[in-house]
Amino acid sequence: MTNNVTPQDSNDRGRIILILGDQLSHDLSSLQQGDRQKDRLLMAEVTEEASYVPHHKKKLAFVFSAMRHFADELSADGWALRYIRLEDPDNSGSLIGELERALEQTPATEVLITEPGEYRLKEALTNWSGPAKLTMLEDSRFLASHEMFRNWVEGRKQLRMEYFYREMRRKTGLLMQGDDPEGGKWNYDSENRKPAQNDMFMPKPVHTDPDKITQGVLALVEQRFSSNFGQLTPFWFAVTRKEALAALDHFVDEALPLFGDYQDAMLTGEPFLYHSVLAQYINIGLLGPLEVCLRAERAYYEGRAPLNAVEGFIRQIIGWREYMRGIYWLNMPGYTSMNFLGATRDLPEFYWSGRTDMACMAAAISQTRDEAYAHHIQRLMVTGNFAMLAGVDPHQVHEWYLAVYADAYEWVEAPNVIGMRQFADGGFLGSKPYAASGNYINKMSDYCANCAYDVKQKTGPKACPFTPLYWDFLIRNREKLSRNPRLMQPYRTWDRMSSDKQEAYLSSARKVLNSL
Ligand code: FAD
Ligand code: DLZ
Ligand code: SF4
């Protein structure tokens, strides 16, 4: 990748700067290096990007509307911009097709692009041999460059996010007092595991009314993607930087103070609790990860939010988010087809319909359908946990997550799903599979109280399906997992059970699996 391109490098015909749908940042490296007088911008809505997985309708509307608003801002800023809409009759359907069409109509000697977030597109562009030289710039919106991550990885036997996170705290200076972490501890997670009650005040994320542009996009999505998953309206996402900043302010003022305490809680009818609902804005470029963290840090220093909340929030962004990206690029290609546990079951149909008697699954899936959103613990401990316990093919699980969430891009989704969630990478990312029975869900939510199954029953037709599946998962994968030090205890517990009890678990699990 080249970092030092100047306008003088190109000849009189100027350059084309291709801006992707998740690169909607005015400080994007390609825009920073561009020349308003000579260069031309290209943005294109294309079928290929809109259908590499069957994206949720709200995600499609969000991306297209944010792209159109960003294009208007760039034009107002004095850039010459070619914007191709999805409904344009000459639209070739792919980004490369649109690049070639733009070059045919107005030749240029160079194409400038900030590195795409996904391997698939980076490969396609890198291998492109069109009539212009292609220069790819690093994506400086991330806080850890590829080089920094590779250096951090080098020589380590084990990669653990916690140590990477400490590096990132030092690098950014966030919540640091000299060389020491604010408050004396790096991580306050042990304070962040309270279950929530439904009489608590829950701040709702800011709802932005669709303007004319968004209304046009909503009609387009309804017309072109009517059979895609998800509820299109009410549509309330922010689609401009200004609106996303308002959403950030609202989160910091209203929800951040309790973000930490209830980070792992789940509650019927409360899809957002104290979560920020900002990932879609950060991932598309409307907000920068550092500015988001700085706002949260300021709230702490001004006494408006406690340390456990602010540290927890900042860790998700400079820790997990950057770490996931590093893991992705370290392992691509190939990461998305890993299947360490050899799981082959098809994704059950109810992941799309939400029709299941399991109250926790129905809640997580129906809110995913309505909002293109579920918070971390729902993704991790409900839908993802069930898929792993049931032995669902991790690639199908990956494609589901990539499709259904407004914040889903492969660079962040795949490490979360293939690595952290499904253990399909065999422990490259996490030290053990996150397998949990119904007890965990019962402790952290109120779902079980309204479920057709009984979380207290361990076996039999009324038993919570998670519990027999948990044991079945461990036994099914014993050869691959039993040497994992963090799983010794459950295997010892199993071995101490009577054979009748063991058989009761396994036969209950078989019945659940046969019913899927
Ligand atoms: P909050 O709970 O408010 O967290 C604050 C911010 O921290 C988020 O906005 C996000 O930017 C960041 N963050 C938190 N956890 C993670 C994480 N594990 N990895 C990366 N960033 C994190 N996140 C995505 O952005 N896109 C995805 O496609 C995605 N897929 C996931 C799939 C699974 C199976 C799991 C377990 C997690 C996934 N995550 C994904 C991480 C996390 O669930 C979402 O970032 C979060 O739920 C978004 O909601 P929020 O903005 O309210 O987050
Ligand atoms: C997600 C998405 C969608 C739905 N549509 C477009 C599009 O029409 N044009 C575009 O440039 N980008 C789109 N995107 C975002 C891209 O898929 C994203 O840039 C790549 O996956 C790389 O991260
Ligand atoms: Fe989910 Fe089991 Fe609780 Fe039902 S009983 S809500 S299936 S954890």
Coordinates of C-alpha atoms and ligand atoms in Angstrom, one line a residue:
M1 CA 0.0 0.0 0.0
T2 CA 1.2 3.5 -0.8
N3 CA 0.8 6.2 1.8
N4 CA 2.5 9.1 0.1
V5 CA 0.6 9.9 -3.0
T6 CA 0.4 13.6 -4.0
P7 CA -1.7 15.2 -6.7
Q8 CA 1.4 15.9 -8.6
D9 CA 2.0 12.1 -9.1
S10 CA -0.9 12.0 -11.6
N11 CA -0.9 13.5 -15.0
D12 CA -3.4 16.1 -16.3
R13 CA -6.2 13.7 -16.6
G14 CA -6.4 13.6 -12.8
R15 CA -7.5 10.7 -10.7
I16 CA -10.6 8.9 -9.7
I17 CA -11.1 8.5 -6.0
L18 CA -13.4 5.5 -5.3
I19 CA -15.3 5.9 -2.0
L20 CA -17.1 2.8 -0.6
G21 CA -20.3 2.6 1.3
D22 CA -18.6 2.2 4.6
Q23 CA -16.1 4.9 4.0
L24 CA -18.3 7.9 4.8
S25 CA -15.7 9.9 6.7
H26 CA -14.5 13.4 5.7
D27 CA -11.1 12.5 7.1
L28 CA -10.8 9.4 4.9
S29 CA -7.2 8.9 3.8
S30 CA -8.1 9.0 0.1
L31 CA -10.0 12.3 0.5
Q32 CA -7.2 13.8 2.6
Q33 CA -4.8 13.0 -0.3
G34 CA -7.1 14.1 -3.0
D35 CA -7.2 17.4 -4.9
R36 CA -10.5 19.1 -5.2
Q37 CA -9.4 20.9 -8.3
K38 CA -8.2 17.9 -10.3
D39 CA -9.6 14.7 -8.9
R40 CA -13.0 13.2 -9.3
L41 CA -14.9 11.2 -6.8
L42 CA -16.9 8.0 -7.5
M43 CA -19.5 6.5 -5.4
A44 CA -21.9 3.7 -6.5
E45 CA -24.8 1.7 -5.1
V46 CA -24.4 -1.7 -6.7
T47 CA -26.2 -5.0 -6.6
E48 CA -23.1 -7.0 -5.8
E49 CA -22.5 -5.2 -2.5
A50 CA -26.2 -5.2 -1.7
S51 CA -26.5 -9.0 -2.2
Y52 CA -23.3 -10.8 -1.2
V53 CA -25.4 -11.8 1.7
P54 CA -29.1 -11.1 2.0
H55 CA -28.7 -8.0 4.1
H56 CA -31.5 -6.8 6.5
K57 CA -33.7 -4.2 4.8
K58 CA -32.9 -1.6 7.5
K59 CA -29.1 -2.2 6.9
L60 CA -29.6 -1.6 3.1
A61 CA -31.6 1.5 3.7
F62 CA -29.1 2.8 6.2
V63 CA -26.1 2.3 3.9
F64 CA -27.8 3.8 0.8
S65 CA -29.3 6.8 2.6
A66 CA -26.0 7.5 4.4
M67 CA -24.1 7.2 1.1
R68 CA -26.5 9.7 -0.6
H69 CA -26.3 12.2 2.3
F70 CA -22.5 11.9 2.3
A71 CA -22.3 12.4 -1.4
D72 CA -24.4 15.6 -1.1
E73 CA -22.0 16.9 1.6
L74 CA -19.0 16.2 -0.6
S75 CA -20.5 18.0 -3.6
A76 CA -21.3 20.9 -1.3
D77 CA -17.7 20.8 -0.3
G78 CA -16.6 21.5 -3.8
W79 CA -15.7 18.0 -5.0
A80 CA -16.6 16.8 -8.5
L81 CA -18.6 13.6 -7.8
R82 CA -20.1 10.9 -9.9
Y83 CA -22.8 9.1 -7.9
I84 CA -24.4 6.0 -9.4
R85 CA -27.8 5.0 -7.9
L86 CA -29.0 1.5 -7.7
E87 CA -31.9 2.2 -10.0
D88 CA -29.6 3.8 -12.7
P89 CA -30.5 1.9 -15.9
D90 CA -26.8 1.6 -16.9
N91 CA -25.6 0.5 -13.5
S92 CA -23.3 -2.5 -14.1
G93 CA -24.0 -4.0 -10.7
S94 CA -20.5 -4.1 -9.4
L95 CA -18.0 -1.6 -8.0
I96 CA -15.3 -2.7 -10.5
G97 CA -17.9 -2.4 -13.3
E98 CA -18.7 1.1 -12.2
L99 CA -15.1 2.0 -11.9
E100 CA -14.5 0.8 -15.5
R101 CA -17.6 2.7 -16.7
A102 CA -16.4 5.9 -15.1
L103 CA -12.9 5.5 -16.7
E104 CA -14.4 4.8 -20.1
Q105 CA -16.4 8.0 -19.9
T106 CA -13.7 10.2 -18.4
P107 CA -10.3 8.6 -18.5
A108 CA -7.8 9.0 -15.6
T109 CA -4.4 7.6 -15.1
E110 CA -4.8 6.7 -11.5
V111 CA -7.5 5.3 -9.2
L112 CA -7.1 6.1 -5.5
I113 CA -8.9 4.2 -2.8
T114 CA -8.7 3.7 0.9
E115 CA -8.3 0.0 1.7
P116 CA -11.6 -1.8 1.8
G117 CA -12.7 -3.3 5.1
E118 CA -13.4 -6.7 3.6
Y119 CA -10.9 -9.1 2.1
R120 CA -13.3 -10.0 -0.7
L121 CA -13.3 -6.5 -2.1
K122 CA -9.7 -5.8 -1.4
E123 CA -8.7 -8.8 -3.4
A124 CA -10.9 -7.9 -6.3
L125 CA -9.5 -4.4 -6.5
T126 CA -5.9 -5.5 -6.0
N127 CA -6.2 -8.0 -8.8
W128 CA -8.0 -5.5 -11.1
S129 CA -6.0 -4.8 -14.2
G130 CA -7.9 -1.8 -15.7
P131 CA -6.7 1.1 -17.7
A132 CA -5.4 3.0 -14.7
K133 CA -3.0 2.5 -11.9
L134 CA -4.6 1.6 -8.6
T135 CA -3.2 3.1 -5.4
M136 CA -4.6 1.7 -2.1
L137 CA -4.1 3.8 1.0
E138 CA -4.1 2.6 4.6
D139 CA -7.4 3.1 6.4
S140 CA -6.3 5.5 9.1
R141 CA -9.7 5.5 10.8
F142 CA -8.5 2.5 12.7
L143 CA -6.3 3.1 15.7
A144 CA -4.1 0.1 15.2
S145 CA -2.5 -0.1 11.8
H146 CA -1.8 -3.5 10.2
E147 CA 1.9 -3.0 11.1
M148 CA 1.2 -2.2 14.7
F149 CA -0.9 -5.4 15.0
R150 CA 1.6 -7.6 13.3
N151 CA 4.4 -6.2 15.6
W152 CA 2.2 -6.9 18.6
V153 CA 1.6 -10.5 17.5
E154 CA 5.2 -11.2 16.6
G155 CA 6.9 -13.6 19.1
R156 CA 3.8 -14.2 21.2
K157 CA 2.7 -17.7 21.9
Q158 CA -0.8 -16.7 22.8
L159 CA -2.8 -13.7 21.7
R160 CA -5.0 -12.3 24.4
M161 CA -7.1 -9.2 23.9
E162 CA -6.4 -7.9 27.4
Y163 CA -2.7 -7.4 26.6
F164 CA -3.5 -5.8 23.3
Y165 CA -5.9 -3.5 25.0
R166 CA -3.3 -2.4 27.5
E167 CA -1.0 -1.5 24.5
M168 CA -3.9 0.5 23.0
R169 CA -4.5 2.4 26.3
R170 CA -0.8 3.4 26.3
K171 CA -0.9 4.3 22.7
T172 CA -4.0 6.5 22.9
G173 CA -3.4 7.7 26.5
L174 CA -7.1 7.1 27.2
L175 CA -7.8 6.7 30.9
M176 CA -4.1 6.8 31.7
Q177 CA -2.3 8.6 34.5
G178 CA 1.3 8.6 33.2
D179 CA 2.1 4.9 32.7
D180 CA -0.6 3.7 35.1
P181 CA -4.2 3.0 34.3
E182 CA -6.8 5.3 35.8
G183 CA -8.0 4.0 39.2
G184 CA -5.1 1.5 39.4
K185 CA -6.8 -1.3 37.4
W186 CA -6.8 -1.9 33.7
N187 CA -10.2 -3.7 33.7
Y188 CA -13.3 -3.2 35.8
D189 CA -15.4 -6.0 34.2
S190 CA -16.0 -7.8 37.5
E191 CA -18.3 -4.8 38.4
N192 CA -20.2 -5.1 35.1
R193 CA -22.4 -8.1 35.5
K194 CA -25.7 -7.0 37.1
P195 CA -29.0 -8.3 35.9
A196 CA -31.5 -5.6 35.0
Q197 CA -35.1 -5.1 36.4
N198 CA -37.9 -3.9 34.2
D199 CA -38.9 -1.0 36.5
M200 CA -35.6 0.7 35.7
F201 CA -35.5 3.8 33.5
M202 CA -34.2 2.8 30.1
P203 CA -33.1 5.6 27.8
K204 CA -34.0 4.9 24.2
P205 CA -31.6 5.6 21.4
V206 CA -32.2 8.9 19.5
H207 CA -34.8 8.4 16.8
T208 CA -34.1 10.4 13.6
D209 CA -37.1 11.1 11.3
P210 CA -36.5 10.0 7.7
D211 CA -36.0 13.0 5.5
K212 CA -36.8 13.1 1.7
I213 CA -33.6 11.3 0.8
T214 CA -34.2 8.5 3.3
Q215 CA -37.9 8.2 2.2
G216 CA -36.7 7.7 -1.4
V217 CA -34.3 5.0 -0.2
L218 CA -37.0 3.3 1.9
A219 CA -39.2 3.0 -1.2
L220 CA -36.3 1.7 -3.3
V221 CA -35.5 -1.0 -0.7
E222 CA -39.1 -2.0 -0.3
Q223 CA -39.4 -2.3 -4.1
R224 CA -36.0 -4.1 -4.8
F225 CA -35.5 -6.1 -1.7
S226 CA -39.0 -6.9 -0.6
S227 CA -38.2 -10.6 0.2
N228 CA -35.1 -9.7 2.3
F229 CA -35.2 -10.4 6.1
G230 CA -36.3 -7.6 8.4
Q231 CA -38.7 -4.9 9.2
L232 CA -37.9 -1.8 7.2
T233 CA -40.0 0.7 9.1
P234 CA -40.1 2.5 11.5
F235 CA -36.7 3.6 10.3
W236 CA -34.9 5.8 12.8
F237 CA -31.2 5.5 12.3
A238 CA -29.0 8.6 11.9
V239 CA -27.8 8.9 8.3
T240 CA -25.5 11.9 8.6
R241 CA -22.5 12.7 10.8
K242 CA -24.4 15.5 12.4
E243 CA -27.2 13.1 13.4
A244 CA -24.8 10.4 14.5
L245 CA -23.0 13.0 16.8
A246 CA -26.4 13.7 18.3
A247 CA -26.9 10.0 19.0
L248 CA -23.4 9.9 20.6
D249 CA -24.2 12.9 22.9
H250 CA -27.5 11.3 23.9
F251 CA -25.7 8.0 24.7
V252 CA -23.0 9.7 26.8
D253 CA -25.6 11.8 28.7
E254 CA -28.3 9.2 29.2
A255 CA -27.0 5.7 29.1
L256 CA -23.2 5.6 29.6
P257 CA -23.4 6.0 33.4
L258 CA -25.1 2.6 33.7
F259 CA -23.6 1.0 30.6
G260 CA -21.1 -0.9 32.7
D261 CA -23.4 -2.2 35.4
Y262 CA -26.0 -3.7 33.0
Q263 CA -23.7 -4.5 30.0
D264 CA -24.5 -8.2 30.3
A265 CA -28.1 -8.0 31.2
M266 CA -31.1 -9.0 29.0
L267 CA -34.7 -7.9 29.5
T268 CA -37.9 -8.7 27.6
G269 CA -39.1 -5.8 25.5
E270 CA -35.9 -3.8 26.1
P271 CA -33.6 -4.4 23.0
F272 CA -31.1 -1.6 23.9
L273 CA -30.9 -1.3 27.7
Y274 CA -27.9 0.9 28.3
H275 CA -26.0 0.0 25.1
S276 CA -24.8 2.8 22.8
V277 CA -26.3 1.5 19.5
L278 CA -23.4 3.3 17.8
A279 CA -21.6 0.4 16.1
Q280 CA -23.4 1.0 12.8
Y281 CA -22.3 4.6 12.8
I282 CA -18.7 3.9 13.7
N283 CA -18.4 1.1 11.2
I284 CA -19.7 3.1 8.3
G285 CA -17.5 6.1 9.2
L286 CA -20.0 8.6 10.4
L287 CA -18.3 8.6 13.8
G288 CA -14.6 8.0 14.6
P289 CA -13.6 5.4 17.2
L290 CA -11.3 7.8 19.0
E291 CA -13.7 10.7 19.2
V292 CA -16.4 8.4 20.6
C293 CA -13.9 7.2 23.3
L294 CA -12.8 10.8 24.1
R295 CA -16.4 11.8 24.7
A296 CA -16.8 8.9 27.1
E297 CA -13.5 9.7 28.8
R298 CA -14.5 13.4 29.2
A299 CA -17.8 12.3 30.9
Y300 CA -15.7 10.4 33.5
Y301 CA -13.3 13.3 34.2
E302 CA -16.3 15.6 34.5
G303 CA -17.9 13.3 37.0
R304 CA -20.8 12.4 34.7
A305 CA -20.1 8.7 34.4
P306 CA -18.3 6.2 36.7
L307 CA -15.0 4.5 35.8
N308 CA -16.4 0.9 35.5
A309 CA -18.8 2.2 32.7
V310 CA -16.3 4.4 30.9
E311 CA -13.4 1.9 31.0
G312 CA -15.8 -0.9 29.9
F313 CA -17.1 1.1 27.0
I314 CA -13.6 2.3 25.9
R315 CA -12.3 -1.3 26.1
Q316 CA -15.0 -2.5 23.6
I317 CA -13.8 0.0 21.1
I318 CA -10.0 0.4 21.4
G319 CA -9.7 -3.2 22.6
W320 CA -12.2 -5.6 21.1
R321 CA -13.0 -3.7 17.9
E322 CA -9.4 -3.1 16.9
Y323 CA -8.3 -6.6 18.1
M324 CA -11.0 -8.2 16.0
R325 CA -9.9 -6.4 12.9
G326 CA -6.3 -7.4 13.5
I327 CA -7.3 -11.1 13.9
Y328 CA -9.3 -10.9 10.7
W329 CA -6.5 -9.6 8.5
L330 CA -4.0 -12.0 10.1
N331 CA -6.2 -15.0 9.1
M332 CA -7.7 -14.1 5.8
P333 CA -8.3 -15.8 3.4
G334 CA -9.6 -18.9 4.9
Y335 CA -10.9 -17.7 8.3
T336 CA -14.5 -17.7 7.3
S337 CA -14.5 -21.3 6.3
M338 CA -12.8 -22.6 9.4
N339 CA -14.7 -25.4 11.2
F340 CA -12.5 -26.8 14.0
L341 CA -15.4 -28.7 15.6
G342 CA -16.6 -30.1 12.2
A343 CA -20.2 -28.8 12.8
T344 CA -22.5 -29.5 9.8
R345 CA -26.1 -28.9 10.8
D346 CA -28.0 -26.4 8.7
L347 CA -29.1 -23.2 10.4
P348 CA -32.6 -23.8 11.7
E349 CA -35.3 -22.0 9.8
F350 CA -36.4 -20.1 13.0
Y351 CA -33.3 -17.9 12.8
W352 CA -35.2 -16.2 10.0
S353 CA -38.8 -16.5 11.2
G354 CA -38.3 -16.1 14.9
R355 CA -40.9 -18.9 15.4
T356 CA -39.6 -20.9 18.3
D357 CA -40.9 -21.7 21.8
M358 CA -37.6 -20.7 23.3
A359 CA -38.4 -17.3 24.8
C360 CA -34.8 -16.1 24.7
M361 CA -34.3 -17.0 21.1
A362 CA -37.6 -15.6 20.0
A363 CA -36.8 -12.3 21.8
A364 CA -33.3 -12.0 20.2
I365 CA -34.5 -13.0 16.7
S366 CA -37.6 -10.9 16.7
Q367 CA -35.8 -7.7 17.8
T368 CA -33.1 -8.5 15.2
R369 CA -35.9 -8.6 12.6
D370 CA -37.4 -5.4 13.9
E371 CA -34.3 -3.3 14.6
A372 CA -31.3 -5.0 12.8
Y373 CA -29.9 -4.9 16.3
A374 CA -29.2 -7.2 19.2
H375 CA -26.8 -6.4 21.9
H376 CA -23.6 -8.2 22.5
I377 CA -24.9 -10.7 25.1
Q378 CA -27.9 -11.7 23.0
R379 CA -25.6 -12.3 20.0
L380 CA -23.0 -14.2 22.2
M381 CA -25.0 -16.1 24.8
V382 CA -28.4 -16.6 23.1
T383 CA -28.4 -17.0 19.3
G384 CA -24.7 -17.8 18.9
N385 CA -24.6 -20.1 21.9
F386 CA -27.5 -22.1 20.6
A387 CA -26.0 -22.4 17.2
M388 CA -22.8 -23.8 18.6
L389 CA -24.4 -26.2 21.1
A390 CA -26.6 -27.5 18.3
G391 CA -23.6 -28.0 16.0
V392 CA -24.7 -25.6 13.2
D393 CA -22.2 -25.1 10.4
P394 CA -20.2 -22.0 11.4
H395 CA -20.1 -20.7 7.9
Q396 CA -23.9 -20.5 7.8
V397 CA -23.9 -18.9 11.3
H398 CA -21.4 -16.4 9.9
E399 CA -23.5 -15.5 6.9
W400 CA -26.6 -15.0 9.1
Y401 CA -24.8 -12.6 11.4
L402 CA -23.3 -10.8 8.4
A403 CA -26.7 -10.3 6.9
V404 CA -29.0 -9.4 9.8
Y405 CA -27.2 -6.6 11.8
A406 CA -26.9 -3.0 10.7
D407 CA -23.3 -2.9 12.0
A408 CA -22.2 -6.1 10.3
Y409 CA -19.0 -6.0 8.1
E410 CA -16.9 -9.1 7.7
W411 CA -13.8 -7.7 9.3
V412 CA -15.6 -7.4 12.6
E413 CA -18.3 -9.9 12.3
A414 CA -16.2 -12.9 11.3
P415 CA -13.8 -12.9 14.2
N416 CA -16.7 -12.5 16.6
V417 CA -18.6 -15.3 15.0
I418 CA -16.0 -17.8 13.7
G419 CA -13.5 -17.1 16.5
M420 CA -15.1 -15.8 19.7
R421 CA -18.6 -17.3 19.3
Q422 CA -18.4 -20.6 17.4
F423 CA -14.8 -21.6 18.3
A424 CA -14.4 -22.6 14.7
D425 CA -10.8 -21.3 14.7
G426 CA -9.9 -23.9 17.4
G427 CA -8.9 -21.3 19.9
F428 CA -6.9 -18.8 17.9
L429 CA -9.0 -16.0 19.3
G430 CA -10.5 -17.3 22.5
S431 CA -9.2 -19.7 25.1
K432 CA -12.3 -21.8 25.3
P433 CA -15.7 -22.1 23.6
Y434 CA -18.4 -20.0 25.2
A435 CA -20.8 -22.8 26.0
A436 CA -23.5 -22.1 28.5
S437 CA -26.6 -23.8 29.7
G438 CA -30.0 -22.2 30.5
N439 CA -28.7 -21.2 33.9
Y440 CA -26.6 -18.4 32.5
I441 CA -29.5 -17.0 30.5
N442 CA -31.8 -17.3 33.6
K443 CA -29.3 -15.4 35.7
M444 CA -28.8 -12.5 33.3
S445 CA -32.4 -12.1 31.9
D446 CA -36.1 -12.4 32.7
Y447 CA -36.8 -14.5 29.6
C448 CA -37.1 -17.8 31.4
A449 CA -40.1 -16.6 33.4
N450 CA -42.2 -16.5 30.2
C451 CA -40.8 -19.5 28.4
A452 CA -42.6 -22.6 27.3
Y453 CA -39.7 -24.5 28.7
D454 CA -38.6 -24.8 32.3
V455 CA -35.1 -23.7 33.0
K456 CA -35.1 -25.7 36.3
Q457 CA -35.9 -28.9 34.5
K458 CA -32.7 -30.5 33.2
T459 CA -34.1 -33.3 31.1
G460 CA -37.4 -34.4 29.6
P461 CA -39.8 -32.7 27.1
K462 CA -40.2 -29.5 29.2
A463 CA -36.5 -29.1 30.0
C464 CA -34.8 -25.9 28.8
P465 CA -33.1 -27.1 25.5
F466 CA -29.9 -25.2 26.3
T467 CA -29.1 -27.5 29.2
P468 CA -29.1 -31.0 27.6
L469 CA -27.5 -29.4 24.5
Y470 CA -24.7 -28.1 26.6
W471 CA -23.8 -31.6 27.8
D472 CA -24.3 -33.1 24.4
F473 CA -22.0 -30.5 22.9
L474 CA -19.2 -31.3 25.4
I475 CA -19.6 -35.0 24.9
R476 CA -19.9 -34.8 21.1
N477 CA -16.6 -32.8 21.0
R478 CA -14.8 -34.5 23.8
E479 CA -11.9 -35.6 21.8
K480 CA -11.2 -32.0 20.6
L481 CA -12.0 -30.2 23.9
S482 CA -11.3 -32.3 26.9
R483 CA -7.6 -31.3 27.1
N484 CA -8.6 -27.7 27.3
P485 CA -7.6 -26.7 30.9
R486 CA -10.6 -24.4 31.1
L487 CA -13.0 -27.3 30.4
M488 CA -11.6 -29.9 32.8
Q489 CA -14.2 -29.1 35.5
P490 CA -17.3 -29.7 33.4
Y491 CA -15.8 -33.0 32.0
R492 CA -15.1 -34.1 35.6
T493 CA -18.7 -33.2 36.6
W494 CA -20.0 -35.3 33.7
D495 CA -17.8 -38.2 34.6
R496 CA -19.2 -38.2 38.1
M497 CA -22.8 -38.4 36.9
S498 CA -24.7 -41.7 37.0
S499 CA -25.0 -43.3 33.6
D500 CA -28.8 -42.9 33.8
K501 CA -28.4 -39.2 34.2
Q502 CA -26.0 -39.0 31.4
E503 CA -28.3 -41.0 29.1
A504 CA -31.2 -38.8 30.1
Y505 CA -29.2 -35.7 29.1
L506 CA -28.2 -37.2 25.8
S507 CA -31.6 -38.5 24.9
S508 CA -33.2 -35.1 25.7
A509 CA -30.6 -33.5 23.5
R510 CA -31.3 -35.9 20.7
K511 CA -34.9 -35.0 20.8
V512 CA -34.2 -31.3 20.6
L513 CA -31.8 -31.8 17.7
N514 CA -34.2 -34.0 15.8
S515 CA -36.9 -31.3 16.2
L516 CA -34.8 -28.6 14.6
Ligands
FAD1 P1 -22.1 -1.3 22.8 O1 -22.5 -2.5 23.7 O2 -22.6 0.0 23.2 O3 -20.5 -1.3 22.8 C1 -19.8 -0.1 22.4 C2 -19.0 -0.3 21.1 O4 -18.0 -1.2 21.3 C3 -19.8 -0.9 19.9 O5 -20.5 0.1 19.3 C4 -18.7 -1.5 19.1 O6 -18.1 -0.5 18.2 C5 -17.7 -1.9 20.1 N1 -17.7 -3.4 20.4 C6 -18.3 -4.0 21.5 N2 -18.1 -5.3 21.5 C7 -17.4 -5.5 20.4 C8 -16.8 -6.7 19.8 N3 -16.9 -7.9 20.4 N4 -16.1 -6.6 18.7 C9 -16.0 -5.4 18.0 N5 -16.5 -4.3 18.5 C10 -17.1 -4.3 19.7 N6 -19.9 -5.8 16.2 C11 -20.0 -5.2 15.0 O7 -19.7 -4.0 15.0 N7 -20.3 -5.8 13.9 C12 -20.7 -7.1 13.8 O8 -21.0 -7.6 12.8 C13 -20.7 -7.8 15.0 N8 -21.0 -9.1 15.1 C14 -21.0 -9.8 16.2 C15 -21.3 -11.2 16.3 C16 -21.3 -11.9 17.4 C17 -21.6 -13.3 17.5 C18 -20.9 -11.2 18.6 C19 -20.9 -12.0 19.9 C20 -20.6 -9.9 18.6 C21 -20.6 -9.2 17.4 N9 -20.3 -7.8 17.4 C22 -20.3 -7.1 16.2 C23 -19.8 -7.1 18.6 C24 -21.0 -6.4 19.4 O9 -22.0 -7.4 19.7 C25 -21.5 -5.2 18.7 O10 -20.5 -4.3 18.4 C26 -22.5 -4.5 19.6 O11 -23.5 -5.3 20.0 C27 -23.1 -3.3 18.9 O12 -24.0 -2.6 19.7 P2 -23.7 -1.3 20.4 O13 -23.2 -0.3 19.4 O14 -24.9 -0.9 21.2 O15 -22.5 -1.7 21.3
DLZ2 C1 -22.8 -2.8 2.8 C2 -22.8 -2.1 1.5 C3 -24.0 -2.1 0.7 C4 -25.2 -2.8 1.2 N1 -24.0 -1.5 -0.5 C5 -22.9 -0.9 -1.0 C6 -23.0 -0.2 -2.2 O1 -23.9 -0.3 -2.9 N2 -21.8 0.4 -2.6 C7 -20.7 0.5 -1.9 O2 -19.8 1.1 -2.2 N3 -20.7 -0.1 -0.7 C8 -21.8 -0.8 -0.2 N4 -21.7 -1.4 1.0 C9 -20.5 -1.4 1.8 C10 -19.5 -2.4 1.1 O3 -20.0 -3.7 1.1 C11 -18.2 -2.3 2.0 O4 -17.5 -1.2 1.6 C12 -17.3 -3.5 1.7 O5 -17.9 -4.6 2.2 C13 -15.9 -3.3 2.3 O6 -16.0 -3.2 3.7
SF4_3 FE1 -34.2 -19.7 27.0 FE2 -34.2 -22.0 28.3 FE3 -34.8 -19.8 29.6 FE4 -36.5 -20.8 27.8 S1 -35.9 -21.7 29.7 S2 -35.9 -18.6 28.0 S3 -35.1 -21.7 26.3 S4 -32.8 -20.3 28.7

